[in-house]
PDB file of C-alpha atoms in Angstrom:
ATOM      1  CA  MET A 988       0.167  -0.239   0.080  1.00  0.00           C
ATOM      2  CA  SER A 989       1.002   3.204  -1.406  1.00  0.00           C
ATOM      3  CA  THR A 990       0.835   6.548  -2.653  1.00  0.00           C
ATOM      4  CA  SER A 991       1.609   8.104  -5.907  1.00  0.00           C
ATOM      5  CA  GLN A 992       1.990  12.270  -4.889  1.00  0.00           C
ATOM      6  CA  GLY A 993       2.151  14.646  -2.725  1.00  0.00           C
ATOM      7  CA  PRO A 994       2.287  14.008   1.179  1.00  0.00           C
ATOM      8  CA  GLY A 995       2.510  10.261   2.255  1.00  0.00           C
ATOM      9  CA  ARG A 996       4.239   8.656  -1.233  1.00  0.00           C
ATOM     10  CA  GLY A 997       5.850   5.462  -0.636  1.00  0.00           C
ATOM     11  CA  VAL A 998       4.116   4.787   2.633  1.00  0.00           C
ATOM     12  CA  GLU A 999       3.866   0.966   3.202  1.00  0.00           C
ATOM     13  CA  VAL A1000       1.738  -1.301   5.493  1.00  0.00           C
ATOM     14  CA  ARG A1001       4.907  -1.711   6.900  1.00  0.00           C
ATOM     15  CA  HIS A1002       5.618   1.216   8.178  1.00  0.00           C
ATOM     16  CA  LEU A1003       2.470   1.700   9.713  1.00  0.00           C
ATOM     17  CA  ARG A1004       2.567  -1.445  11.839  1.00  0.00           C
ATOM     18  CA  ALA A1005       5.923  -0.072  12.930  1.00  0.00           C
ATOM     19  CA  PHE A1006       3.907   2.789  13.944  1.00  0.00           C
ATOM     20  CA  LEU A1007       1.454   0.901  15.797  1.00  0.00           C
ATOM     21  CA  ALA A1008       3.727  -1.153  17.405  1.00  0.00           C
ATOM     22  CA  VAL A1009       5.583   1.597  19.300  1.00  0.00           C
ATOM     23  CA  ALA A1010       2.332   3.534  19.585  1.00  0.00           C
ATOM     24  CA  GLU A1011       0.926   0.344  21.504  1.00  0.00           C
ATOM     25  CA  GLU A1012       4.009  -0.826  22.963  1.00  0.00           C
ATOM     26  CA  GLY A1013       5.337   2.373  24.213  1.00  0.00           C
ATOM     27  CA  GLY A1014       8.592   1.943  23.249  1.00  0.00           C
ATOM     28  CA  PHE A1015      11.051   0.516  20.241  1.00  0.00           C
ATOM     29  CA  THR A1016      12.260  -2.150  22.377  1.00  0.00           C
ATOM     30  CA  ARG A1017       9.041  -3.542  23.178  1.00  0.00           C
ATOM     31  CA  ALA A1018       7.637  -3.022  19.340  1.00  0.00           C
ATOM     32  CA  ALA A1019      10.484  -4.376  18.022  1.00  0.00           C
ATOM     33  CA  ALA A1020      10.155  -7.167  19.656  1.00  0.00           C
ATOM     34  CA  ARG A1021       6.663  -7.939  19.089  1.00  0.00           C
ATOM     35  CA  LEU A1022       7.869  -7.242  15.041  1.00  0.00           C
ATOM     36  CA  ARG A1023      10.685  -9.889  15.454  1.00  0.00           C
ATOM     37  CA  VAL A1024      12.984  -7.446  14.171  1.00  0.00           C
ATOM     38  CA  SER A1025      15.983  -5.339  15.046  1.00  0.00           C
ATOM     39  CA  GLN A1026      15.479  -2.121  17.518  1.00  0.00           C
ATOM     40  CA  PRO A1027      17.251  -0.114  14.875  1.00  0.00           C
ATOM     41  CA  VAL A1028      15.135  -1.701  11.988  1.00  0.00           C
ATOM     42  CA  VAL A1029      11.922  -0.541  13.546  1.00  0.00           C
ATOM     43  CA  SER A1030      13.671   2.913  14.749  1.00  0.00           C
ATOM     44  CA  ARG A1031      14.125   3.618  11.265  1.00  0.00           C
ATOM     45  CA  THR A1032      11.360   2.688   9.401  1.00  0.00           C
ATOM     46  CA  LEU A1033       9.064   4.773  11.918  1.00  0.00           C
ATOM     47  CA  ALA A1034      11.686   7.768  11.066  1.00  0.00           C
ATOM     48  CA  ALA A1035      11.054   7.185   7.027  1.00  0.00           C
ATOM     49  CA  LEU A1036       7.006   6.995   7.560  1.00  0.00           C
ATOM     50  CA  GLU A1037       7.444  10.335   9.321  1.00  0.00           C
ATOM     51  CA  SER A1038       9.887  11.455   6.568  1.00  0.00           C
ATOM     52  CA  ARG A1039       7.423  10.739   3.938  1.00  0.00           C
ATOM     53  CA  LEU A1040       4.466  12.335   5.948  1.00  0.00           C
ATOM     54  CA  GLY A1041       6.282  15.285   6.411  1.00  0.00           C
ATOM     55  CA  VAL A1042       5.107  15.375  10.108  1.00  0.00           C
ATOM     56  CA  ARG A1043       6.596  14.188  13.300  1.00  0.00           C
ATOM     57  CA  LEU A1044       4.249  11.488  15.018  1.00  0.00           C
ATOM     58  CA  VAL A1045       6.282  10.076  18.136  1.00  0.00           C
ATOM     59  CA  ASP A1046       7.999  12.506  20.663  1.00  0.00           C
ATOM     60  CA  ARG A1047      11.727  11.140  21.650  1.00  0.00           C
ATOM     61  CA  SER A1048      12.484  14.188  23.562  1.00  0.00           C
ATOM     62  CA  THR A1049      11.007  12.692  27.245  1.00  0.00           C
ATOM     63  CA  HIS A1050      11.926   9.767  29.029  1.00  0.00           C
ATOM     64  CA  HIS A1051       8.649   8.002  28.706  1.00  0.00           C
ATOM     65  CA  LEU A1052       8.003   8.035  25.023  1.00  0.00           C
ATOM     66  CA  ALA A1053       4.579   9.293  23.797  1.00  0.00           C
ATOM     67  CA  LEU A1054       2.894  10.174  20.648  1.00  0.00           C
ATOM     68  CA  THR A1055       2.624  13.781  19.581  1.00  0.00           C
ATOM     69  CA  PRO A1056      -0.882  14.966  18.968  1.00  0.00           C
ATOM     70  CA  GLU A1057      -0.423  14.622  15.268  1.00  0.00           C
ATOM     71  CA  GLY A1058       0.535  10.875  16.222  1.00  0.00           C
ATOM     72  CA  ALA A1059      -2.637  10.487  18.064  1.00  0.00           C
ATOM     73  CA  VAL A1060      -4.830  11.492  15.381  1.00  0.00           C
ATOM     74  CA  PHE A1061      -2.826   8.969  12.729  1.00  0.00           C
ATOM     75  CA  ARG A1062      -2.902   6.683  15.254  1.00  0.00           C
ATOM     76  CA  ASP A1063      -6.262   5.798  14.672  1.00  0.00           C
ATOM     77  CA  LYS A1064      -5.844   6.132  10.792  1.00  0.00           C
ATOM     78  CA  ALA A1065      -3.383   4.099  10.782  1.00  0.00           C
ATOM     79  CA  ALA A1066      -5.028   0.959  12.473  1.00  0.00           C
ATOM     80  CA  LEU A1067      -8.311   1.181  10.220  1.00  0.00           C
ATOM     81  CA  ALA A1068      -5.734   1.135   7.034  1.00  0.00           C
ATOM     82  CA  VAL A1069      -4.124  -2.054   8.362  1.00  0.00           C
ATOM     83  CA  SER A1070      -7.362  -3.630   9.581  1.00  0.00           C
ATOM     84  CA  ALA A1071      -8.712  -2.638   6.139  1.00  0.00           C
ATOM     85  CA  PHE A1072      -5.618  -4.281   4.443  1.00  0.00           C
ATOM     86  CA  ASP A1073      -5.221  -7.652   7.025  1.00  0.00           C
ATOM     87  CA  ASP A1074      -9.206  -7.900   6.073  1.00  0.00           C
ATOM     88  CA  ALA A1075      -8.399  -8.042   2.581  1.00  0.00           C
ATOM     89  CA  VAL A1076      -5.667 -10.186   2.113  1.00  0.00           C
ATOM     90  CA  THR A1077      -7.180 -12.984   4.700  1.00  0.00           C
ATOM     91  CA  PRO A1078     -10.969 -12.901   4.063  1.00  0.00           C
ATOM     92  CA  GLY A1079     -13.156 -14.419   6.838  1.00  0.00           C
ATOM     93  CA  ARG A1080     -10.406 -13.995   9.361  1.00  0.00           C
ATOM     94  CA  PRO A1081     -10.634 -10.536  10.566  1.00  0.00           C
ATOM     95  CA  ARG A1082      -8.648  -9.412  13.529  1.00  0.00           C
ATOM     96  CA  PRO A1083      -9.878  -6.308  15.108  1.00  0.00           C
ATOM     97  CA  ARG A1084      -7.650  -4.744  17.655  1.00  0.00           C
ATOM     98  CA  PRO A1085      -8.612  -4.217  20.838  1.00  0.00           C
ATOM     99  CA  LEU A1086     -10.861  -1.525  22.203  1.00  0.00           C
ATOM    100  CA  ARG A1087      -9.099   0.292  24.626  1.00  0.00           C
ATOM    101  CA  LEU A1088     -10.544   2.350  27.519  1.00  0.00           C
ATOM    102  CA  GLY A1089      -8.312   4.116  30.295  1.00  0.00           C
ATOM    103  CA  HIS A1090      -9.402   4.996  33.570  1.00  0.00           C
ATOM    104  CA  ALA A1091      -7.066   7.087  36.306  1.00  0.00           C
ATOM    105  CA  TRP A1092      -8.914   5.454  39.373  1.00  0.00           C
ATOM    106  CA  SER A1093     -12.384   3.911  39.418  1.00  0.00           C
ATOM    107  CA  ALA A1094     -13.445   3.337  36.252  1.00  0.00           C
ATOM    108  CA  LEU A1095     -17.697   3.384  35.918  1.00  0.00           C
ATOM    109  CA  GLY A1096     -18.006   2.582  39.822  1.00  0.00           C
ATOM    110  CA  PRO A1097     -21.062   0.265  39.905  1.00  0.00           C
ATOM    111  CA  TYR A1098     -20.812  -0.010  36.193  1.00  0.00           C
ATOM    112  CA  THR A1099     -17.832  -0.977  35.803  1.00  0.00           C
ATOM    113  CA  THR A1100     -18.652  -4.926  35.942  1.00  0.00           C
ATOM    114  CA  PRO A1101     -21.922  -4.944  34.168  1.00  0.00           C
ATOM    115  CA  LEU A1102     -20.169  -2.825  31.252  1.00  0.00           C
ATOM    116  CA  LEU A1103     -17.430  -5.252  30.829  1.00  0.00           C
ATOM    117  CA  ARG A1104     -19.762  -8.347  31.049  1.00  0.00           C
ATOM    118  CA  THR A1105     -22.426  -7.142  28.893  1.00  0.00           C
ATOM    119  CA  TRP A1106     -19.385  -5.953  25.948  1.00  0.00           C
ATOM    120  CA  GLN A1107     -18.257  -9.586  25.946  1.00  0.00           C
ATOM    121  CA  GLN A1108     -21.611 -10.822  25.527  1.00  0.00           C
ATOM    122  CA  ARG A1109     -22.344  -8.699  22.341  1.00  0.00           C
ATOM    123  CA  CYS A1110     -19.128  -8.153  21.351  1.00  0.00           C
ATOM    124  CA  PRO A1111     -16.966 -11.451  21.436  1.00  0.00           C
ATOM    125  CA  ARG A1112     -14.830 -10.601  18.534  1.00  0.00           C
ATOM    126  CA  THR A1113     -13.579  -6.779  20.119  1.00  0.00           C
ATOM    127  CA  PRO A1114     -11.722  -7.300  23.053  1.00  0.00           C
ATOM    128  CA  LEU A1115     -12.652  -4.145  25.354  1.00  0.00           C
ATOM    129  CA  GLU A1116      -9.208  -3.694  27.338  1.00  0.00           C
ATOM    130  CA  LEU A1117      -9.643  -1.524  30.786  1.00  0.00           C
ATOM    131  CA  LEU A1118      -6.567   0.557  31.225  1.00  0.00           C
ATOM    132  CA  ARG A1119      -5.452   2.393  34.537  1.00  0.00           C
ATOM    133  CA  ILE A1120      -3.515   5.265  33.517  1.00  0.00           C
ATOM    134  CA  ASP A1121      -2.216   7.956  36.193  1.00  0.00           C
ATOM    135  CA  ASP A1122      -2.762  11.202  34.199  1.00  0.00           C
ATOM    136  CA  ARG A1123      -5.775  13.720  33.944  1.00  0.00           C
ATOM    137  CA  THR A1124      -7.075  12.187  31.083  1.00  0.00           C
ATOM    138  CA  ALA A1125      -5.662   8.506  31.433  1.00  0.00           C
ATOM    139  CA  GLY A1126      -4.126   8.594  28.293  1.00  0.00           C
ATOM    140  CA  LEU A1127      -6.027   9.541  25.950  1.00  0.00           C
ATOM    141  CA  ALA A1128      -4.577  12.888  24.900  1.00  0.00           C
ATOM    142  CA  ARG A1129      -1.421  11.082  24.551  1.00  0.00           C
ATOM    143  CA  GLY A1130      -3.131   8.340  22.108  1.00  0.00           C
ATOM    144  CA  GLU A1131      -2.620   5.458  24.471  1.00  0.00           C
ATOM    145  CA  VAL A1132      -6.475   4.624  24.874  1.00  0.00           C
ATOM    146  CA  ASP A1133      -9.346   4.699  22.310  1.00  0.00           C
ATOM    147  CA  ALA A1134     -11.516   6.203  24.974  1.00  0.00           C
ATOM    148  CA  ALA A1135     -11.090   7.124  28.678  1.00  0.00           C
ATOM    149  CA  VAL A1136     -13.794   7.347  32.227  1.00  0.00           C
ATOM    150  CA  LEU A1137     -12.790  10.814  33.259  1.00  0.00           C
ATOM    151  CA  ARG A1138     -14.177  12.604  36.463  1.00  0.00           C
ATOM    152  CA  GLY A1139     -14.513  16.231  36.555  1.00  0.00           C
ATOM    153  CA  PRO A1140     -14.375  18.990  33.733  1.00  0.00           C
ATOM    154  CA  VAL A1141     -11.859  18.296  30.949  1.00  0.00           C
ATOM    155  CA  ASP A1142     -10.810  21.149  28.878  1.00  0.00           C
ATOM    156  CA  THR A1143      -7.585  19.386  27.478  1.00  0.00           C
ATOM    157  CA  PRO A1144      -7.943  20.366  23.304  1.00  0.00           C
ATOM    158  CA  GLY A1145      -9.347  18.107  21.237  1.00  0.00           C
ATOM    159  CA  ILE A1146     -11.007  15.986  23.778  1.00  0.00           C
ATOM    160  CA  VAL A1147     -14.612  15.480  22.944  1.00  0.00           C
ATOM    161  CA  THR A1148     -16.851  14.267  26.175  1.00  0.00           C
ATOM    162  CA  GLU A1149     -20.081  13.049  27.365  1.00  0.00           C
ATOM    163  CA  VAL A1150     -21.237  13.419  30.600  1.00  0.00           C
ATOM    164  CA  LEU A1151     -22.805   9.405  31.651  1.00  0.00           C
ATOM    165  CA  TYR A1152     -23.853  10.169  35.247  1.00  0.00           C
ATOM    166  CA  THR A1153     -23.149  12.282  38.208  1.00  0.00           C
ATOM    167  CA  GLU A1154     -22.243  10.730  41.816  1.00  0.00           C
ATOM    168  CA  GLY A1155     -21.649  11.880  45.184  1.00  0.00           C
ATOM    169  CA  ARG A1156     -18.621  13.158  46.973  1.00  0.00           C
ATOM    170  CA  VAL A1157     -16.810  11.176  50.119  1.00  0.00           C
ATOM    171  CA  ALA A1158     -14.451  12.294  52.467  1.00  0.00           C
ATOM    172  CA  ALA A1159     -12.247   9.541  52.995  1.00  0.00           C
ATOM    173  CA  VAL A1160     -10.467   9.889  56.033  1.00  0.00           C
ATOM    174  CA  ALA A1161      -8.167   7.533  58.574  1.00  0.00           C
ATOM    175  CA  ALA A1162      -9.934   4.932  59.837  1.00  0.00           C
ATOM    176  CA  ASP A1163      -8.409   4.854  63.763  1.00  0.00           C
ATOM    177  CA  GLY A1164      -8.927   9.053  63.316  1.00  0.00           C
ATOM    178  CA  PRO A1165     -11.728  10.960  65.338  1.00  0.00           C
ATOM    179  CA  LEU A1166     -13.392  11.794  62.298  1.00  0.00           C
ATOM    180  CA  ALA A1167     -14.169   8.466  61.265  1.00  0.00           C
ATOM    181  CA  ALA A1168     -16.543   7.761  64.216  1.00  0.00           C
ATOM    182  CA  ARG A1169     -19.165  10.725  61.969  1.00  0.00           C
ATOM    183  CA  ALA A1170     -21.756   9.135  60.314  1.00  0.00           C
ATOM    184  CA  SER A1171     -20.995  12.091  57.384  1.00  0.00           C
ATOM    185  CA  LEU A1172     -19.022  14.930  57.111  1.00  0.00           C
ATOM    186  CA  SER A1173     -19.223  18.609  56.018  1.00  0.00           C
ATOM    187  CA  LEU A1174     -16.541  20.739  53.682  1.00  0.00           C
ATOM    188  CA  ALA A1175     -15.723  22.015  57.079  1.00  0.00           C
ATOM    189  CA  ASP A1176     -15.047  19.427  59.024  1.00  0.00           C
ATOM    190  CA  LEU A1177     -11.442  18.809  57.186  1.00  0.00           C
ATOM    191  CA  THR A1178     -10.579  21.908  57.260  1.00  0.00           C
ATOM    192  CA  ALA A1179      -9.155  21.787  60.883  1.00  0.00           C
ATOM    193  CA  GLY A1180      -6.006  19.645  59.195  1.00  0.00           C
ATOM    194  CA  ALA A1181      -4.226  18.381  55.922  1.00  0.00           C
ATOM    195  CA  VAL A1182      -6.403  17.669  52.671  1.00  0.00           C
ATOM    196  CA  VAL A1183      -4.672  15.038  50.516  1.00  0.00           C
ATOM    197  CA  LEU A1184      -4.503  16.081  46.568  1.00  0.00           C
ATOM    198  CA  ASN A1185      -3.507  13.821  43.697  1.00  0.00           C
ATOM    199  CA  THR A1186      -2.688  16.900  41.442  1.00  0.00           C
ATOM    200  CA  VAL A1187      -1.815  14.437  38.534  1.00  0.00           C
ATOM    201  CA  SER A1188      -4.919  12.262  38.118  1.00  0.00           C
ATOM    202  CA  GLY A1189      -7.475  13.764  40.875  1.00  0.00           C
ATOM    203  CA  THR A1190     -10.213  16.382  40.319  1.00  0.00           C
ATOM    204  CA  THR A1191     -10.373  17.491  44.355  1.00  0.00           C
ATOM    205  CA  THR A1192      -8.330  21.581  44.451  1.00  0.00           C
ATOM    206  CA  LEU A1193      -8.805  24.201  46.803  1.00  0.00           C
ATOM    207  CA  GLY A1194     -10.889  25.825  44.778  1.00  0.00           C
ATOM    208  CA  LEU A1195     -13.824  22.867  46.555  1.00  0.00           C
ATOM    209  CA  TRP A1196     -13.716  25.167  49.706  1.00  0.00           C
ATOM    210  CA  PRO A1197     -14.859  28.412  49.956  1.00  0.00           C
ATOM    211  CA  PRO A1198     -11.612  31.026  49.827  1.00  0.00           C
ATOM    212  CA  ASP A1199     -11.963  31.967  53.492  1.00  0.00           C
ATOM    213  CA  ASP A1200     -11.942  28.168  55.046  1.00  0.00           C
ATOM    214  CA  ARG A1201      -9.658  26.168  53.255  1.00  0.00           C
ATOM    215  CA  PRO A1202      -7.621  23.220  54.672  1.00  0.00           C
ATOM    216  CA  ALA A1203      -4.733  24.828  56.866  1.00  0.00           C
ATOM    217  CA  ALA A1204      -2.055  22.435  54.655  1.00  0.00           C
ATOM    218  CA  THR A1205      -1.951  19.901  51.435  1.00  0.00           C
ATOM    219  CA  LEU A1206       0.173  17.041  50.785  1.00  0.00           C
ATOM    220  CA  THR A1207       0.071  16.661  47.078  1.00  0.00           C
ATOM    221  CA  VAL A1208       0.596  12.774  45.878  1.00  0.00           C
ATOM    222  CA  ALA A1209       0.890  11.329  42.122  1.00  0.00           C
ATOM    223  CA  ASN A1210      -1.607   8.563  42.448  1.00  0.00           C
ATOM    224  CA  THR A1211      -4.313   6.930  43.876  1.00  0.00           C
ATOM    225  CA  ASP A1212      -1.968   4.717  45.774  1.00  0.00           C
ATOM    226  CA  ASP A1213      -0.222   7.263  47.709  1.00  0.00           C
ATOM    227  CA  TRP A1214      -2.946   8.771  47.914  1.00  0.00           C
ATOM    228  CA  LEU A1215      -4.968   5.985  50.393  1.00  0.00           C
ATOM    229  CA  THR A1216      -1.674   5.325  52.012  1.00  0.00           C
ATOM    230  CA  ALA A1217      -1.454   8.813  53.036  1.00  0.00           C
ATOM    231  CA  ILE A1218      -4.616   8.930  54.420  1.00  0.00           C
ATOM    232  CA  ALA A1219      -4.454   5.379  56.217  1.00  0.00           C
ATOM    233  CA  ALA A1220      -1.069   7.258  58.038  1.00  0.00           C
ATOM    234  CA  GLY A1221      -3.163   9.866  59.616  1.00  0.00           C
ATOM    235  CA  ARG A1222      -1.296  12.424  56.996  1.00  0.00           C
ATOM    236  CA  GLY A1223      -4.530  14.346  55.878  1.00  0.00           C
ATOM    237  CA  ALA A1224      -8.009  13.477  54.389  1.00  0.00           C
ATOM    238  CA  GLY A1225      -9.413  13.321  50.942  1.00  0.00           C
ATOM    239  CA  VAL A1226     -11.777  13.993  48.957  1.00  0.00           C
ATOM    240  CA  SER A1227     -13.110  12.313  45.775  1.00  0.00           C
ATOM    241  CA  GLY A1228     -15.935  10.273  44.061  1.00  0.00           C
ATOM    242  CA  SER A1229     -18.635   7.951  45.737  1.00  0.00           C
ATOM    243  CA  SER A1230     -17.266   5.379  43.455  1.00  0.00           C
ATOM    244  CA  THR A1231     -13.982   5.495  45.353  1.00  0.00           C
ATOM    245  CA  ALA A1232     -15.408   3.695  47.989  1.00  0.00           C
ATOM    246  CA  GLY A1233     -16.156   0.989  46.721  1.00  0.00           C
ATOM    247  CA  MET A1234     -13.726   0.482  43.796  1.00  0.00           C
ATOM    248  CA  HIS A1235     -10.778   1.128  46.422  1.00  0.00           C
ATOM    249  CA  PRO A1236     -11.571  -0.386  49.518  1.00  0.00           C
ATOM    250  CA  HIS A1237      -8.458   0.413  52.102  1.00  0.00           C
ATOM    251  CA  ALA A1238      -8.425  -1.414  55.756  1.00  0.00           C
ATOM    252  CA  GLY A1239      -6.426   2.165  56.965  1.00  0.00           C
ATOM    253  CA  VAL A1240      -9.061   4.458  55.562  1.00  0.00           C
ATOM    254  CA  ALA A1241     -12.996   5.506  55.955  1.00  0.00           C
ATOM    255  CA  TYR A1242     -15.076   6.780  53.337  1.00  0.00           C
ATOM    256  CA  ARG A1243     -17.655   8.791  54.960  1.00  0.00           C
ATOM    257  CA  PRO A1244     -20.450  10.688  52.780  1.00  0.00           C
ATOM    258  CA  LEU A1245     -19.843  15.020  52.328  1.00  0.00           C
ATOM    259  CA  GLU A1246     -23.265  16.514  52.738  1.00  0.00           C
ATOM    260  CA  ASP A1247     -22.125  19.796  51.038  1.00  0.00           C
ATOM    261  CA  ALA A1248     -19.938  18.741  48.219  1.00  0.00           C
ATOM    262  CA  PRO A1249     -21.033  19.249  45.083  1.00  0.00           C
ATOM    263  CA  PRO A1250     -21.297  16.078  42.456  1.00  0.00           C
ATOM    264  CA  LEU A1251     -18.590  14.896  40.455  1.00  0.00           C
ATOM    265  CA  PRO A1252     -19.861  14.186  36.540  1.00  0.00           C
ATOM    266  CA  VAL A1253     -18.607  10.988  35.145  1.00  0.00           C
ATOM    267  CA  LEU A1254     -17.700  11.398  31.775  1.00  0.00           C
ATOM    268  CA  LEU A1255     -17.110   9.319  28.840  1.00  0.00           C
ATOM    269  CA  ALA A1256     -14.241  11.072  26.673  1.00  0.00           C
ATOM    270  CA  ARG A1257     -13.105  10.481  23.249  1.00  0.00           C
ATOM    271  CA  ARG A1258     -10.350  12.143  20.546  1.00  0.00           C
ATOM    272  CA  ASP A1259     -11.906  14.271  18.550  1.00  0.00           C
ATOM    273  CA  GLY A1260     -11.245  12.649  15.285  1.00  0.00           C
ATOM    274  CA  PRO A1261     -11.348   9.246  13.126  1.00  0.00           C
ATOM    275  CA  ALA A1262     -11.755   6.674  16.152  1.00  0.00           C
ATOM    276  CA  HIS A1263     -12.002   3.335  16.645  1.00  0.00           C
ATOM    277  CA  PRO A1264     -14.761   0.627  15.013  1.00  0.00           C
ATOM    278  CA  ALA A1265     -16.243  -0.042  17.940  1.00  0.00           C
ATOM    279  CA  LEU A1266     -15.947   2.909  19.893  1.00  0.00           C
ATOM    280  CA  ALA A1267     -19.992   3.894  18.980  1.00  0.00           C
ATOM    281  CA  GLU A1268     -21.113   0.486  20.476  1.00  0.00           C
ATOM    282  CA  LEU A1269     -19.177   1.527  23.454  1.00  0.00           C
ATOM    283  CA  LEU A1270     -20.656   4.887  23.839  1.00  0.00           C
ATOM    284  CA  SER A1271     -24.108   3.501  23.020  1.00  0.00           C
ATOM    285  CA  LEU A1272     -23.338   0.703  25.626  1.00  0.00           C
ATOM    286  CA  ALA A1273     -22.217   2.724  28.351  1.00  0.00           C
ATOM    287  CA  ARG A1274     -24.997   5.069  27.906  1.00  0.00           C
ATOM    288  CA  GLU A1275     -27.676   1.921  28.005  1.00  0.00           C
ATOM    289  CA  ILE A1276     -26.015   0.256  31.603  1.00  0.00           C
ATOM    290  CA  VAL A1277     -26.082   3.793  33.461  1.00  0.00           C
ATOM    291  CA  THR A1278     -29.474   3.833  33.370  1.00  0.00           C
ATOM    292  CA  TRP A1279     -30.522   0.481  34.603  1.00  0.00           C
ATOM    293  CA  ASP A1280     -30.315   1.969  38.080  1.00  0.00           C
ATOM    294  CA  GLY A1281     -33.672   4.084  36.963  1.00  0.00           C
ATOM    295  CA  GLU A1282     -35.523   1.301  35.525  1.00  0.00           C
TER     296      GLU A1282
END
């Protein structure tokens, strides 16, 4: 497969396969092992693809290899092209690539298992992979996933969101601390001590409190595991969506409803542009699943 003129001239399926392997494996070494070629071959093939397209697809300047915005868009186009090619040359043996659904910490809460089970029943030929990725867009902006479950407002350019439902917020406090003895709490109850903030993938900020009644101190962490550990150790309290209580139980942490905190919107997000062929089915099923409680 190649083009005869203009940008993209000379692009072949092997170029696309190399790019997709690098994007999906997150590095040249694993991509080379997957393709059963040497690392220099993968690097040269990707460089040739970028040269022929006239655009940089992979950011090699960071310790963690990431797709450029152009690479994230091109990934879906490349996957569709390779899938179409494979279907054409192996009729009757379609090999749909997995649909990757990212999340930062609690996926769809109580709807997660029903979604995965129903998807397996209805779409057995397309695997649905649930991936936890600790960043604000759960890997969506970097092209690591096809869609993502996110919470709170998302203003990242190029990402389209849909509110599936809202959930209440809870306070997470040390299980052996005085606040754990209360049936419910208010935001003001948390201001006397420190509040633990996950600044990488969390949604809670000091803006949740009135300017004149904010917590005395903050402790910042980078993921949910460290957030739970700090709270269990009595280093501060935390605030999260109610699904966190069910998805992340911890012997040292007690979850209590927050009476006066605004609800947290739960979003299904995708990139604006070409998408995985099964994404529309995922959107439809997610909408269906979250309405079951109301029937």
